[in-house]
Amino acid sequence: MSDLILHHYPSSPFSEKIRLILGYKQLAWKSVIIPQIMPKPDVVALTGGYRKTPFLQIGADIYCDSALICDVLEHRQPTPTLYPKDQKGLARIVAQWADEKLFWAAMAWNFSPKGAAQMFGGSPDAPVEQWGLKAKVFGDDRAKMRVGMPRLPAPDAAAAYRSYLRRLSDMLEGQAFLLGAAPSVADFAAYHPLWFTRTQTSAMAGILDATPAVLAWMDRMAAIGHGTMEKFSAAESIALCARSTPTMAEKEPFLDEHGLALGAPVSITSESFGPEPTEGELIAATRMHYTLRRTDERAGTVHVHFPRVGYILKKANP
């Protein structure tokens, strides 16, 4: 069975979501550290354009977006499950809310001046002269990814974050995890933006103190760990991709919503955050995801997979 290779960086919140799931399922994995900001030539060699973090590589197959990675890991190791039998839909809906609404409220709070000073200057009291340029470079990079996506003003982000924390606390009343006695995908999605507050911008973590049930739940989540990790280089991962054969296209029925046939040249972009397109030949469009075949001079023939939800498929420009 091919190795799981996670392309990520340590402070990435969505990467922490996947690292914990790897630990929950007790999976061994290889770690490739990627840059936080562009340029990312080794990333693009594998994805064809997609630049969000993390992505998962299995041989010559590249899986984009943490929601799809969750499904891939569930298929790889079905137990313990991320999707409780009687709560599959609820778990996915809560996870989607957490990855979007909760995440953006938390990050707007985290990157207040004190949080930014800690992230880029090493201390919440660091003078702006020490960290301002780093913050600007990072902010400019992320602004290019936001496209027309509005930024939540800091006071409104604080109000939303506090409300969301209280709602999570309510969900934890009388139970260890959000949907019951065991974690589900909802827990991992809700945890990662709070993890960022607590561990990466701890100067801003006082907001968590009003919800002790959430703090106790975070301790339970953190105790899961990250599984068995082995360091791997970008060069090694690209070489592995080049000598591997991608998996065959899904046997699930082709579901056409766009009037595009299999084999058509297409592009896929995120509907909101991350406008960089990946272009290739459409070889699968199932109920849950798309697959493109593309060729790179270093990585060889690659199959790049995207979830349908949250992504826009178009005919490629000639």
XYZ file of C-alpha atoms in Angstrom:
318
model
C 0.000 0.000 0.000
C 1.452 3.388 -1.022
C 2.697 5.803 1.603
C 0.636 8.745 2.772
C 2.600 11.957 2.169
C 1.258 15.138 3.756
C 2.514 18.414 2.297
C 2.097 21.004 5.064
C 3.845 23.423 7.412
C 3.794 23.378 11.235
C 1.640 26.459 11.920
C -1.011 25.661 9.290
C -4.373 25.169 11.062
C -5.911 22.997 8.337
C -2.770 20.864 8.457
C -3.284 20.389 12.189
C -6.776 19.114 11.402
C -5.307 16.412 9.148
C -2.332 15.648 11.407
C -4.734 14.887 14.245
C -6.892 12.682 12.024
C -3.785 10.721 11.051
C -3.149 10.284 14.759
C -6.753 9.317 15.469
C -6.600 6.598 12.830
C -3.086 5.594 13.970
C -1.693 5.951 10.459
C 1.956 6.264 9.498
C 2.743 9.173 7.207
C 5.552 11.101 5.571
C 5.939 14.832 6.192
C 6.954 17.298 3.474
C 7.286 20.880 4.738
C 6.191 23.452 2.166
C 6.519 27.269 2.095
C 3.831 29.383 3.746
C 3.689 31.828 0.856
C 4.394 31.878 -2.870
C 6.468 30.997 -4.799
C 5.872 27.264 -4.327
C 7.431 25.580 -7.386
C 7.521 22.099 -5.840
C 3.860 22.371 -4.812
C 2.757 23.490 -8.265
C 4.736 20.673 -9.893
C 2.406 18.247 -8.122
C -0.895 20.150 -8.018
C -0.711 22.101 -11.276
C -1.707 25.366 -9.624
C -3.560 24.634 -6.405
C -1.572 26.215 -3.576
C -3.637 25.844 -0.396
C -2.274 23.895 2.557
C -2.288 20.982 3.135
C -2.546 18.498 0.303
C -2.105 14.745 0.404
C 0.004 12.677 -1.983
C -0.340 8.954 -2.515
C 2.088 7.964 -5.259
C 1.048 9.934 -8.351
C -2.343 10.912 -6.906
C -2.748 14.344 -5.323
C -5.736 15.082 -3.087
C -6.605 18.750 -2.599
C -8.669 20.305 0.215
C -8.861 18.961 3.760
C -12.496 17.884 3.304
C -11.509 15.476 0.525
C -8.430 14.343 2.464
C -10.753 13.346 5.321
C -12.696 11.097 2.941
C -9.492 9.569 1.566
C -8.210 8.766 5.056
C -11.594 7.330 6.022
C -11.417 5.011 3.025
C -7.838 4.079 3.864
C -8.638 3.322 7.520
C -12.409 3.078 8.184
C -12.062 2.671 11.946
C -12.318 4.659 14.066
C -14.762 6.467 11.820
C -14.967 10.207 11.165
C -18.594 9.855 10.133
C -20.783 8.204 12.814
C -23.395 5.975 11.205
C -26.455 7.853 12.451
C -24.873 11.323 12.202
C -23.043 11.371 8.864
C -24.898 14.357 7.477
C -24.735 16.317 10.712
C -21.004 15.671 11.090
C -20.307 16.948 7.573
C -22.497 20.040 7.968
C -20.893 21.020 11.291
C -17.434 20.434 9.775
C -18.253 22.640 6.786
C -19.481 25.417 9.100
C -16.334 25.115 11.218
C -13.990 25.184 8.217
C -15.653 28.342 6.964
C -17.540 30.530 9.457
C -15.701 29.498 12.619
C -12.315 29.510 10.894
C -12.582 33.016 9.458
C -13.930 34.527 12.670
C -11.125 32.893 14.651
C -8.398 33.968 12.237
C -9.592 37.568 12.152
C -9.376 37.528 15.952
C -6.005 35.741 16.000
C -4.344 38.274 13.692
C -5.107 41.289 15.846
C -2.010 43.453 16.448
C -0.927 41.392 19.479
C -1.473 38.124 17.685
C 0.386 39.314 14.593
C 3.260 40.615 16.740
C 3.554 37.193 18.348
C 3.369 35.333 15.024
C 5.819 37.484 13.109
C 7.863 39.136 15.841
C 8.097 36.353 18.412
C 6.343 38.303 21.167
C 2.980 40.066 21.565
C 4.935 43.091 22.782
C 7.398 43.173 19.880
C 7.540 46.606 18.246
C 5.979 46.787 14.823
C 9.366 47.658 13.346
C 10.422 44.054 14.050
C 7.480 42.277 12.492
C 5.561 44.685 10.283
C 7.341 43.797 7.035
C 6.917 40.047 7.591
C 3.246 40.559 8.359
C 2.799 42.689 5.240
C 4.424 40.062 2.994
C 2.209 37.350 4.500
C -0.882 39.561 4.308
C -0.236 40.493 0.680
C 0.107 36.802 -0.189
C -3.186 35.925 1.498
C -4.934 38.930 -0.046
C -4.198 37.457 -3.474
C -5.952 34.281 -2.348
C -9.060 36.050 -1.032
C -10.179 37.406 -4.438
C -13.454 39.269 -3.718
C -13.997 37.562 -0.380
C -14.872 40.192 2.277
C -12.732 40.432 5.396
C -14.587 40.348 8.708
C -13.901 43.530 10.748
C -12.094 42.818 14.029
C -14.961 43.832 16.386
C -17.443 41.683 14.471
C -14.981 38.799 14.369
C -14.580 38.990 18.149
C -18.345 38.952 18.682
C -18.831 36.032 16.280
C -15.939 34.035 17.759
C -17.304 34.410 21.300
C -20.753 33.316 20.148
C -19.368 30.322 18.282
C -17.350 29.246 21.337
C -20.498 29.335 23.464
C -22.311 27.207 20.890
C -19.502 24.658 20.948
C -19.670 24.664 24.734
C -23.405 23.968 24.543
C -22.741 21.012 22.231
C -20.282 19.584 24.754
C -22.729 19.643 27.642
C -22.942 16.100 29.022
C -20.645 14.545 26.406
C -16.934 14.352 25.651
C -17.076 15.385 21.982
C -19.316 17.524 19.805
C -21.587 14.731 18.596
C -21.158 12.142 21.353
C -18.662 9.904 23.094
C -16.106 9.794 20.251
C -14.638 12.438 17.940
C -16.038 12.890 14.453
C -14.972 15.026 11.517
C -16.909 17.849 13.205
C -14.484 17.835 16.144
C -11.361 17.946 13.994
C -12.766 20.800 11.893
C -13.857 22.836 14.909
C -10.602 22.223 16.763
C -8.020 23.533 14.316
C -8.852 27.289 14.352
C -9.024 27.151 18.172
C -5.697 25.297 18.202
C -4.204 28.208 16.288
C -5.499 30.655 18.893
C -4.164 28.585 21.765
C -0.767 27.571 20.381
C 0.249 30.037 17.666
C -1.233 33.292 18.993
C -1.462 32.461 22.686
C -1.593 36.182 23.493
C -5.145 36.033 22.123
C -6.134 32.798 23.905
C -7.905 34.523 26.786
C -11.061 34.426 24.674
C -11.226 30.675 25.381
C -11.327 31.089 29.171
C -15.064 31.869 29.239
C -15.803 28.353 27.949
C -14.004 25.842 30.207
C -15.845 22.940 28.577
C -14.239 23.910 25.280
C -10.795 24.054 26.882
C -11.260 20.580 28.376
C -12.398 19.280 24.983
C -9.334 20.850 23.355
C -7.142 18.966 25.827
C -8.844 15.708 24.820
C -8.332 16.499 21.152
C -4.665 17.436 21.574
C -4.027 14.158 23.421
C -4.867 12.231 20.215
C -1.469 13.100 18.756
C -0.222 12.943 15.193
C 0.434 9.259 14.572
C 3.767 8.017 13.247
C 5.553 10.647 11.160
C 8.687 10.353 9.005
C 10.430 13.320 7.404
C 10.465 13.415 3.605
C 11.720 16.030 1.155
C 9.908 17.794 -1.672
C 12.458 16.425 -4.133
C 11.830 12.875 -2.893
C 8.063 13.323 -3.174
C 8.303 14.619 -6.754
C 10.642 11.783 -7.743
C 8.241 9.274 -6.190
C 5.370 10.793 -8.148
C 7.343 10.563 -11.408
C 8.021 6.844 -11.011
C 4.493 5.995 -9.823
C 1.386 5.173 -11.823
C -1.776 7.087 -10.908
C -4.800 5.094 -9.816
C -7.456 4.329 -12.362
C -10.380 6.727 -12.615
C -13.306 6.037 -10.315
C -15.759 3.335 -11.386
C -18.595 5.430 -9.964
C -21.039 6.855 -12.525
C -20.012 10.000 -14.391
C -22.248 12.838 -13.215
C -22.266 15.705 -15.690
C -23.529 19.063 -14.423
C -21.591 21.214 -16.913
C -22.112 19.750 -20.376
C -18.486 18.620 -20.449
C -17.518 15.127 -21.551
C -14.866 12.954 -19.989
C -11.563 13.759 -21.654
C -12.402 17.457 -21.997
C -9.714 20.023 -21.107
C -10.937 21.756 -17.961
C -9.811 23.985 -15.116
C -10.794 23.824 -11.444
C -10.618 26.692 -8.966
C -11.827 27.283 -5.428
C -15.120 29.157 -5.283
C -13.801 31.569 -2.641
C -10.309 31.349 -1.138
C -7.497 30.415 -3.516
C -8.220 31.411 -7.133
C -5.255 29.665 -8.751
C -6.565 27.214 -11.380
C -5.460 23.664 -11.987
C -5.855 22.601 -15.606
C -5.971 19.123 -17.037
C -8.049 16.429 -18.696
C -11.289 15.585 -16.898
C -11.182 11.852 -16.212
C -13.745 11.557 -13.398
C -16.712 13.516 -12.067
C -18.407 11.467 -9.368
C -21.000 12.352 -6.780
C -18.276 13.579 -4.419
C -15.268 14.710 -6.447
C -13.497 15.552 -9.694
C -10.248 14.087 -11.044
C -7.957 15.746 -13.591
C -5.068 14.127 -15.439
C -2.102 16.404 -16.067
C 1.566 16.072 -16.969
C 4.520 17.853 -15.394
C 8.113 17.749 -16.623
C 9.338 16.768 -13.150
C 6.394 14.925 -11.623
C 5.269 13.017 -14.721
C 1.633 12.020 -15.170
C -0.395 13.092 -12.150
C -4.036 12.651 -11.161
C -5.234 15.652 -9.140
C -8.441 15.203 -7.128
C -10.818 17.892 -5.836
C -14.089 17.773 -3.903
C -17.124 18.975 -5.839
C -18.391 21.125 -2.974
C -16.482 24.391 -2.820
C -14.888 24.169 -6.281
C -15.781 25.478 -9.736
C -15.241 23.383 -12.859
C -14.942 25.131 -16.238
C -13.886 24.325 -19.762
C -10.234 25.317 -20.097
C -9.355 28.291 -22.214
C -8.021 27.176 -25.622
